[in-house]
Amino acid sequence: MKVLVVGHGGREHALAWKLLQSKQIEQVVCVPGNGGTASMERCQNLPMAVDDFEAIAQCALEQGITLVVVGPEVPLAKGITDFLRSQGLKVFGPTKAGAQIEASKAWAKALMQEAGIPTARAVVFTEAAAAKSYVKAQGVPIVVKADGLAAGKGVIVAETEQQAQAAIDAMFGGEFGSAGKFVVIEEYLTGQEVSILALSDGLTIRPLLSAQDHKRIGEGDTGENTGGMGAYAPAPIATPELMVKIQKQVLERAIATLRAKGIDYRGVLYAGLMITDSGDFKVLEFNCRFGDPETQVVLPLLETPLEELILACVEQRLAQMPPITWKQGAAVTIVAASGGYPGAYEKGKVITGIEQAEVLGTTVFHAGTKALPSKSEGTRQLITDGGRVLNITGVGENFEQALAQAYTGIQCIHFEGMYYRRDIGHRVR
Ligand code: AMP
Ligand code: GLY
């Protein structure tokens, strides 16, 4: 099999890395990939934009690609799956209609309400005055969300009425582009968040291992929201009993309701849940793709060959697959970020120490890196090329071993301004 992976993050490096562990996979082509995918054997980067569907289709057809796996939400929301399928390609990832579950929070909320999926109480607004008077009536804290895709920046947890009003003005004022045409105002929930990534073929849905992300930049979960600063799997808070409820009340209801709308959802459905102190849960959001960095801790523990699961989804025979099997133990990943992220940061810093970290047993997934042409034979210089740069991943027989491996590994790595959180997994330490 030849697989084309769309995207350039740590998630896509992990997908390519996992696929290449199988003898069935002859080659992986990454569009556009990063410095990590460029340096793997049997893996090739193609410098194309993820929304240049025609170029991607042409290259996939020319190269005899068997399967396309789409990482990020933006091309899914723009209809990459619809287009590539129309060209006769097999694609893992929902159609444009299915991707609305992430691309429109108002649409997703209506779906949850229709399906009877437990979720935070919310109202959708189309203009500022009504939104503000609703906030006044509800009181704070309250959560203000731009409807559309906003690269993780469209959610404001407002502690004061002024903050909520400013968020409403910013969203309707166009600061989030068309993402802010509708604004969802939602009840504030407390508890622990957990990410459930599930595979679906449009009929059947099966969860992968639970994971917990760390969204804030600062230790103790403080400061600005980011794409995710680290993760671990499995998340003990998602007990087997809770997973049964999530399967029935969230995943199966979502797929059945999508199906009733005529949406044949073949890809990952990612449910972001809040588990309250009393053990109840509510869905905060759905994503139409693998999580980043959750994928970097879930895939290292997966025993069933990934391409078998993905093909079963694409060919709508997930129900016939044997149960998914997992390695015993745990995985932890720590994000090494550029100084300044999630605000402004510099790129182009030389990265050293990855090989040493790998010698210690860690797996280093690249996110924002670029490989420069080798100066001397056999060596490639790597430089930073994004906010989240590397994911240093440890796998162990238990959480403590995985954590220790990841933190020992990251100490080998250096680039100017490198920042990482020292408290990944603090809830289970
Ligand atoms: P979302 O993109 O909807 O997952 O929101 C991003 C982050 O905002 C979540 O991971 C939570 O940390 C926070 N958040 C979203 N909705 C709520 C809510 N209703 N109550 C409390 N925090 C929330
Ligand atoms: N880790 C959060 C996300 O992938 O959306």
mmCIF file with all atom_site columns, N, CA and C in Angstrom, residues 128-160:
data_model
loop_
_atom_site.group_PDB
_atom_site.id
_atom_site.type_symbol
_atom_site.label_atom_id
_atom_site.label_alt_id
_atom_site.label_comp_id
_atom_site.label_asym_id
_atom_site.label_entity_id
_atom_site.label_seq_id
_atom_site.pdbx_PDB_ins_code
_atom_site.Cartn_x
_atom_site.Cartn_y
_atom_site.Cartn_z
_atom_site.occupancy
_atom_site.B_iso_or_equiv
_atom_site.pdbx_formal_charge
_atom_site.auth_seq_id
_atom_site.auth_comp_id
_atom_site.auth_asym_id
_atom_site.auth_atom_id
_atom_site.pdbx_PDB_model_num
ATOM 1  N N  . ALA A 1 128 ? -25.030 41.268 18.447 1.00 0.00 ? 128 ALA A N  1
ATOM 2  C CA . ALA A 1 128 ? -24.378 41.502 19.733 1.00 0.00 ? 128 ALA A CA 1
ATOM 3  C C  . ALA A 1 128 ? -25.345 41.857 20.866 1.00 0.00 ? 128 ALA A C  1
ATOM 4  N N  . ALA A 1 129 ? -26.338 42.701 20.579 1.00 0.00 ? 129 ALA A N  1
ATOM 5  C CA . ALA A 1 129 ? -27.169 43.208 21.676 1.00 0.00 ? 129 ALA A CA 1
ATOM 6  C C  . ALA A 1 129 ? -27.876 42.066 22.399 1.00 0.00 ? 129 ALA A C  1
ATOM 7  N N  . ALA A 1 130 ? -28.464 41.154 21.636 1.00 0.00 ? 130 ALA A N  1
ATOM 8  C CA . ALA A 1 130 ? -29.181 40.033 22.248 1.00 0.00 ? 130 ALA A CA 1
ATOM 9  C C  . ALA A 1 130 ? -28.210 39.142 23.016 1.00 0.00 ? 130 ALA A C  1
ATOM 10 N N  . ALA A 1 131 ? -27.016 38.947 22.461 1.00 0.00 ? 131 ALA A N  1
ATOM 11 C CA . ALA A 1 131 ? -26.007 38.112 23.123 1.00 0.00 ? 131 ALA A CA 1
ATOM 12 C C  . ALA A 1 131 ? -25.620 38.729 24.467 1.00 0.00 ? 131 ALA A C  1
ATOM 13 N N  . LYS A 1 132 ? -25.443 40.047 24.458 1.00 0.00 ? 132 LYS A N  1
ATOM 14 C CA . LYS A 1 132 ? -25.026 40.722 25.704 1.00 0.00 ? 132 LYS A CA 1
ATOM 15 C C  . LYS A 1 132 ? -26.119 40.668 26.758 1.00 0.00 ? 132 LYS A C  1
ATOM 16 N N  . SER A 1 133 ? -27.376 40.840 26.340 1.00 0.00 ? 133 SER A N  1
ATOM 17 C CA . SER A 1 133 ? -28.405 40.804 27.372 1.00 0.00 ? 133 SER A CA 1
ATOM 18 C C  . SER A 1 133 ? -28.581 39.382 27.916 1.00 0.00 ? 133 SER A C  1
ATOM 19 N N  . TYR A 1 134 ? -28.300 38.399 27.080 1.00 0.00 ? 134 TYR A N  1
ATOM 20 C CA . TYR A 1 134 ? -28.338 37.013 27.570 1.00 0.00 ? 134 TYR A CA 1
ATOM 21 C C  . TYR A 1 134 ? -27.249 36.797 28.635 1.00 0.00 ? 134 TYR A C  1
ATOM 22 N N  . VAL A 1 135 ? -26.059 37.325 28.353 1.00 0.00 ? 135 VAL A N  1
ATOM 23 C CA . VAL A 1 135 ? -24.952 37.204 29.312 1.00 0.00 ? 135 VAL A CA 1
ATOM 24 C C  . VAL A 1 135 ? -25.334 37.869 30.642 1.00 0.00 ? 135 VAL A C  1
ATOM 25 N N  . LYS A 1 136 ? -25.930 39.033 30.541 1.00 0.00 ? 136 LYS A N  1
ATOM 26 C CA . LYS A 1 136 ? -26.353 39.774 31.749 1.00 0.00 ? 136 LYS A CA 1
ATOM 27 C C  . LYS A 1 136 ? -27.328 38.926 32.564 1.00 0.00 ? 136 LYS A C  1
ATOM 28 N N  . ALA A 1 137 ? -28.256 38.313 31.868 1.00 0.00 ? 137 ALA A N  1
ATOM 29 C CA . ALA A 1 137 ? -29.264 37.507 32.563 1.00 0.00 ? 137 ALA A CA 1
ATOM 30 C C  . ALA A 1 137 ? -28.655 36.240 33.172 1.00 0.00 ? 137 ALA A C  1
ATOM 31 N N  . GLN A 1 138 ? -27.697 35.645 32.470 1.00 0.00 ? 138 GLN A N  1
ATOM 32 C CA . GLN A 1 138 ? -27.109 34.379 32.939 1.00 0.00 ? 138 GLN A CA 1
ATOM 33 C C  . GLN A 1 138 ? -26.062 34.574 34.019 1.00 0.00 ? 138 GLN A C  1
ATOM 34 N N  . GLY A 1 139 ? -25.331 35.682 33.946 1.00 0.00 ? 139 GLY A N  1
ATOM 35 C CA . GLY A 1 139 ? -24.229 35.910 34.892 1.00 0.00 ? 139 GLY A CA 1
ATOM 36 C C  . GLY A 1 139 ? -22.953 35.218 34.440 1.00 0.00 ? 139 GLY A C  1
ATOM 37 N N  . VAL A 1 140 ? -21.865 35.479 35.191 1.00 0.00 ? 140 VAL A N  1
ATOM 38 C CA . VAL A 1 140 ? -20.569 34.921 34.829 1.00 0.00 ? 140 VAL A CA 1
ATOM 39 C C  . VAL A 1 140 ? -20.137 33.926 35.917 1.00 0.00 ? 140 VAL A C  1
ATOM 40 N N  . PRO A 1 141 ? -19.125 33.066 35.671 1.00 0.00 ? 141 PRO A N  1
ATOM 41 C CA . PRO A 1 141 ? -18.427 32.868 34.391 1.00 0.00 ? 141 PRO A CA 1
ATOM 42 C C  . PRO A 1 141 ? -19.345 32.276 33.324 1.00 0.00 ? 141 PRO A C  1
ATOM 43 N N  . ILE A 1 142 ? -18.992 32.576 32.076 1.00 0.00 ? 142 ILE A N  1
ATOM 44 C CA . ILE A 1 142 ? -19.769 32.094 30.948 1.00 0.00 ? 142 ILE A CA 1
ATOM 45 C C  . ILE A 1 142 ? -18.814 31.922 29.767 1.00 0.00 ? 142 ILE A C  1
ATOM 46 N N  . VAL A 1 143 ? -19.185 31.099 28.817 1.00 0.00 ? 143 VAL A N  1
ATOM 47 C CA . VAL A 1 143 ? -18.253 30.781 27.732 1.00 0.00 ? 143 VAL A CA 1
ATOM 48 C C  . VAL A 1 143 ? -18.803 31.318 26.413 1.00 0.00 ? 143 VAL A C  1
ATOM 49 N N  . VAL A 1 144 ? -17.960 32.089 25.710 1.00 0.00 ? 144 VAL A N  1
ATOM 50 C CA . VAL A 1 144 ? -18.362 32.716 24.442 1.00 0.00 ? 144 VAL A CA 1
ATOM 51 C C  . VAL A 1 144 ? -17.552 32.059 23.327 1.00 0.00 ? 144 VAL A C  1
ATOM 52 N N  . LYS A 1 145 ? -18.255 31.509 22.331 1.00 0.00 ? 145 LYS A N  1
ATOM 53 C CA . LYS A 1 145 ? -17.563 30.754 21.275 1.00 0.00 ? 145 LYS A CA 1
ATOM 54 C C  . LYS A 1 145 ? -17.922 31.275 19.894 1.00 0.00 ? 145 LYS A C  1
ATOM 55 N N  . ALA A 1 146 ? -16.899 31.543 19.093 1.00 0.00 ? 146 ALA A N  1
ATOM 56 C CA . ALA A 1 146 ? -17.144 31.858 17.684 1.00 0.00 ? 146 ALA A CA 1
ATOM 57 C C  . ALA A 1 146 ? -17.581 30.563 17.006 1.00 0.00 ? 146 ALA A C  1
ATOM 58 N N  . ASP A 1 147 ? -18.529 30.667 16.107 1.00 0.00 ? 147 ASP A N  1
ATOM 59 C CA . ASP A 1 147 ? -19.116 29.469 15.504 1.00 0.00 ? 147 ASP A CA 1
ATOM 60 C C  . ASP A 1 147 ? -18.119 28.642 14.692 1.00 0.00 ? 147 ASP A C  1
ATOM 61 N N  . GLY A 1 148 ? -17.302 29.318 13.893 1.00 0.00 ? 148 GLY A N  1
ATOM 62 C CA . GLY A 1 148 ? -16.495 28.609 12.881 1.00 0.00 ? 148 GLY A CA 1
ATOM 63 C C  . GLY A 1 148 ? -15.097 28.258 13.348 1.00 0.00 ? 148 GLY A C  1
ATOM 64 N N  . LEU A 1 149 ? -14.280 27.762 12.411 1.00 0.00 ? 149 LEU A N  1
ATOM 65 C CA . LEU A 1 149 ? -12.904 27.374 12.737 1.00 0.00 ? 149 LEU A CA 1
ATOM 66 C C  . LEU A 1 149 ? -12.079 28.613 13.044 1.00 0.00 ? 149 LEU A C  1
ATOM 67 N N  . ALA A 1 150 ? -11.356 28.577 14.155 1.00 0.00 ? 150 ALA A N  1
ATOM 68 C CA . ALA A 1 150 ? -10.569 29.741 14.551 1.00 0.00 ? 150 ALA A CA 1
ATOM 69 C C  . ALA A 1 150 ? -9.229  29.299 15.129 1.00 0.00 ? 150 ALA A C  1
ATOM 70 N N  . ALA A 1 151 ? -8.720  28.171 14.622 1.00 0.00 ? 151 ALA A N  1
ATOM 71 C CA . ALA A 1 151 ? -7.411  27.645 15.042 1.00 0.00 ? 151 ALA A CA 1
ATOM 72 C C  . ALA A 1 151 ? -7.283  27.581 16.563 1.00 0.00 ? 151 ALA A C  1
ATOM 73 N N  . GLY A 1 152 ? -8.343  27.158 17.232 1.00 0.00 ? 152 GLY A N  1
ATOM 74 C CA . GLY A 1 152 ? -8.289  26.984 18.685 1.00 0.00 ? 152 GLY A CA 1
ATOM 75 C C  . GLY A 1 152 ? -8.399  28.288 19.475 1.00 0.00 ? 152 GLY A C  1
ATOM 76 N N  . LYS A 1 153 ? -8.581  29.427 18.780 1.00 0.00 ? 153 LYS A N  1
ATOM 77 C CA . LYS A 1 153 ? -8.615  30.713 19.502 1.00 0.00 ? 153 LYS A CA 1
ATOM 78 C C  . LYS A 1 153 ? -10.030 31.260 19.659 1.00 0.00 ? 153 LYS A C  1
ATOM 79 N N  . GLY A 1 154 ? -11.012 30.537 19.189 1.00 0.00 ? 154 GLY A N  1
ATOM 80 C CA . GLY A 1 154 ? -12.375 31.071 19.149 1.00 0.00 ? 154 GLY A CA 1
ATOM 81 C C  . GLY A 1 154 ? -13.206 30.839 20.394 1.00 0.00 ? 154 GLY A C  1
ATOM 82 N N  . VAL A 1 155 ? -12.587 30.392 21.482 1.00 0.00 ? 155 VAL A N  1
ATOM 83 C CA . VAL A 1 155 ? -13.353 30.147 22.712 1.00 0.00 ? 155 VAL A CA 1
ATOM 84 C C  . VAL A 1 155 ? -12.824 31.045 23.824 1.00 0.00 ? 155 VAL A C  1
ATOM 85 N N  . ILE A 1 156 ? -13.710 31.851 24.392 1.00 0.00 ? 156 ILE A N  1
ATOM 86 C CA . ILE A 1 156 ? -13.306 32.729 25.499 1.00 0.00 ? 156 ILE A CA 1
ATOM 87 C C  . ILE A 1 156 ? -14.096 32.314 26.743 1.00 0.00 ? 156 ILE A C  1
ATOM 88 N N  . VAL A 1 157 ? -13.365 31.928 27.777 1.00 0.00 ? 157 VAL A N  1
ATOM 89 C CA . VAL A 1 157 ? -14.014 31.654 29.055 1.00 0.00 ? 157 VAL A CA 1
ATOM 90 C C  . VAL A 1 157 ? -14.000 32.985 29.819 1.00 0.00 ? 157 VAL A C  1
ATOM 91 N N  . ALA A 1 158 ? -15.166 33.634 29.886 1.00 0.00 ? 158 ALA A N  1
ATOM 92 C CA . ALA A 1 158 ? -15.225 34.986 30.462 1.00 0.00 ? 158 ALA A CA 1
ATOM 93 C C  . ALA A 1 158 ? -15.514 34.905 31.957 1.00 0.00 ? 158 ALA A C  1
ATOM 94 N N  . GLU A 1 159 ? -14.607 35.527 32.725 1.00 0.00 ? 159 GLU A N  1
ATOM 95 C CA . GLU A 1 159 ? -14.773 35.549 34.190 1.00 0.00 ? 159 GLU A CA 1
ATOM 96 C C  . GLU A 1 159 ? -15.645 36.735 34.604 1.00 0.00 ? 159 GLU A C  1
ATOM 97 N N  . THR A 1 160 ? -15.639 37.777 33.752 1.00 0.00 ? 160 THR A N  1
ATOM 98 C CA . THR A 1 160 ? -16.417 38.973 34.077 1.00 0.00 ? 160 THR A CA 1
ATOM 99 C C  . THR A 1 160 ? -17.346 39.293 32.906 1.00 0.00 ? 160 THR A C  1
#
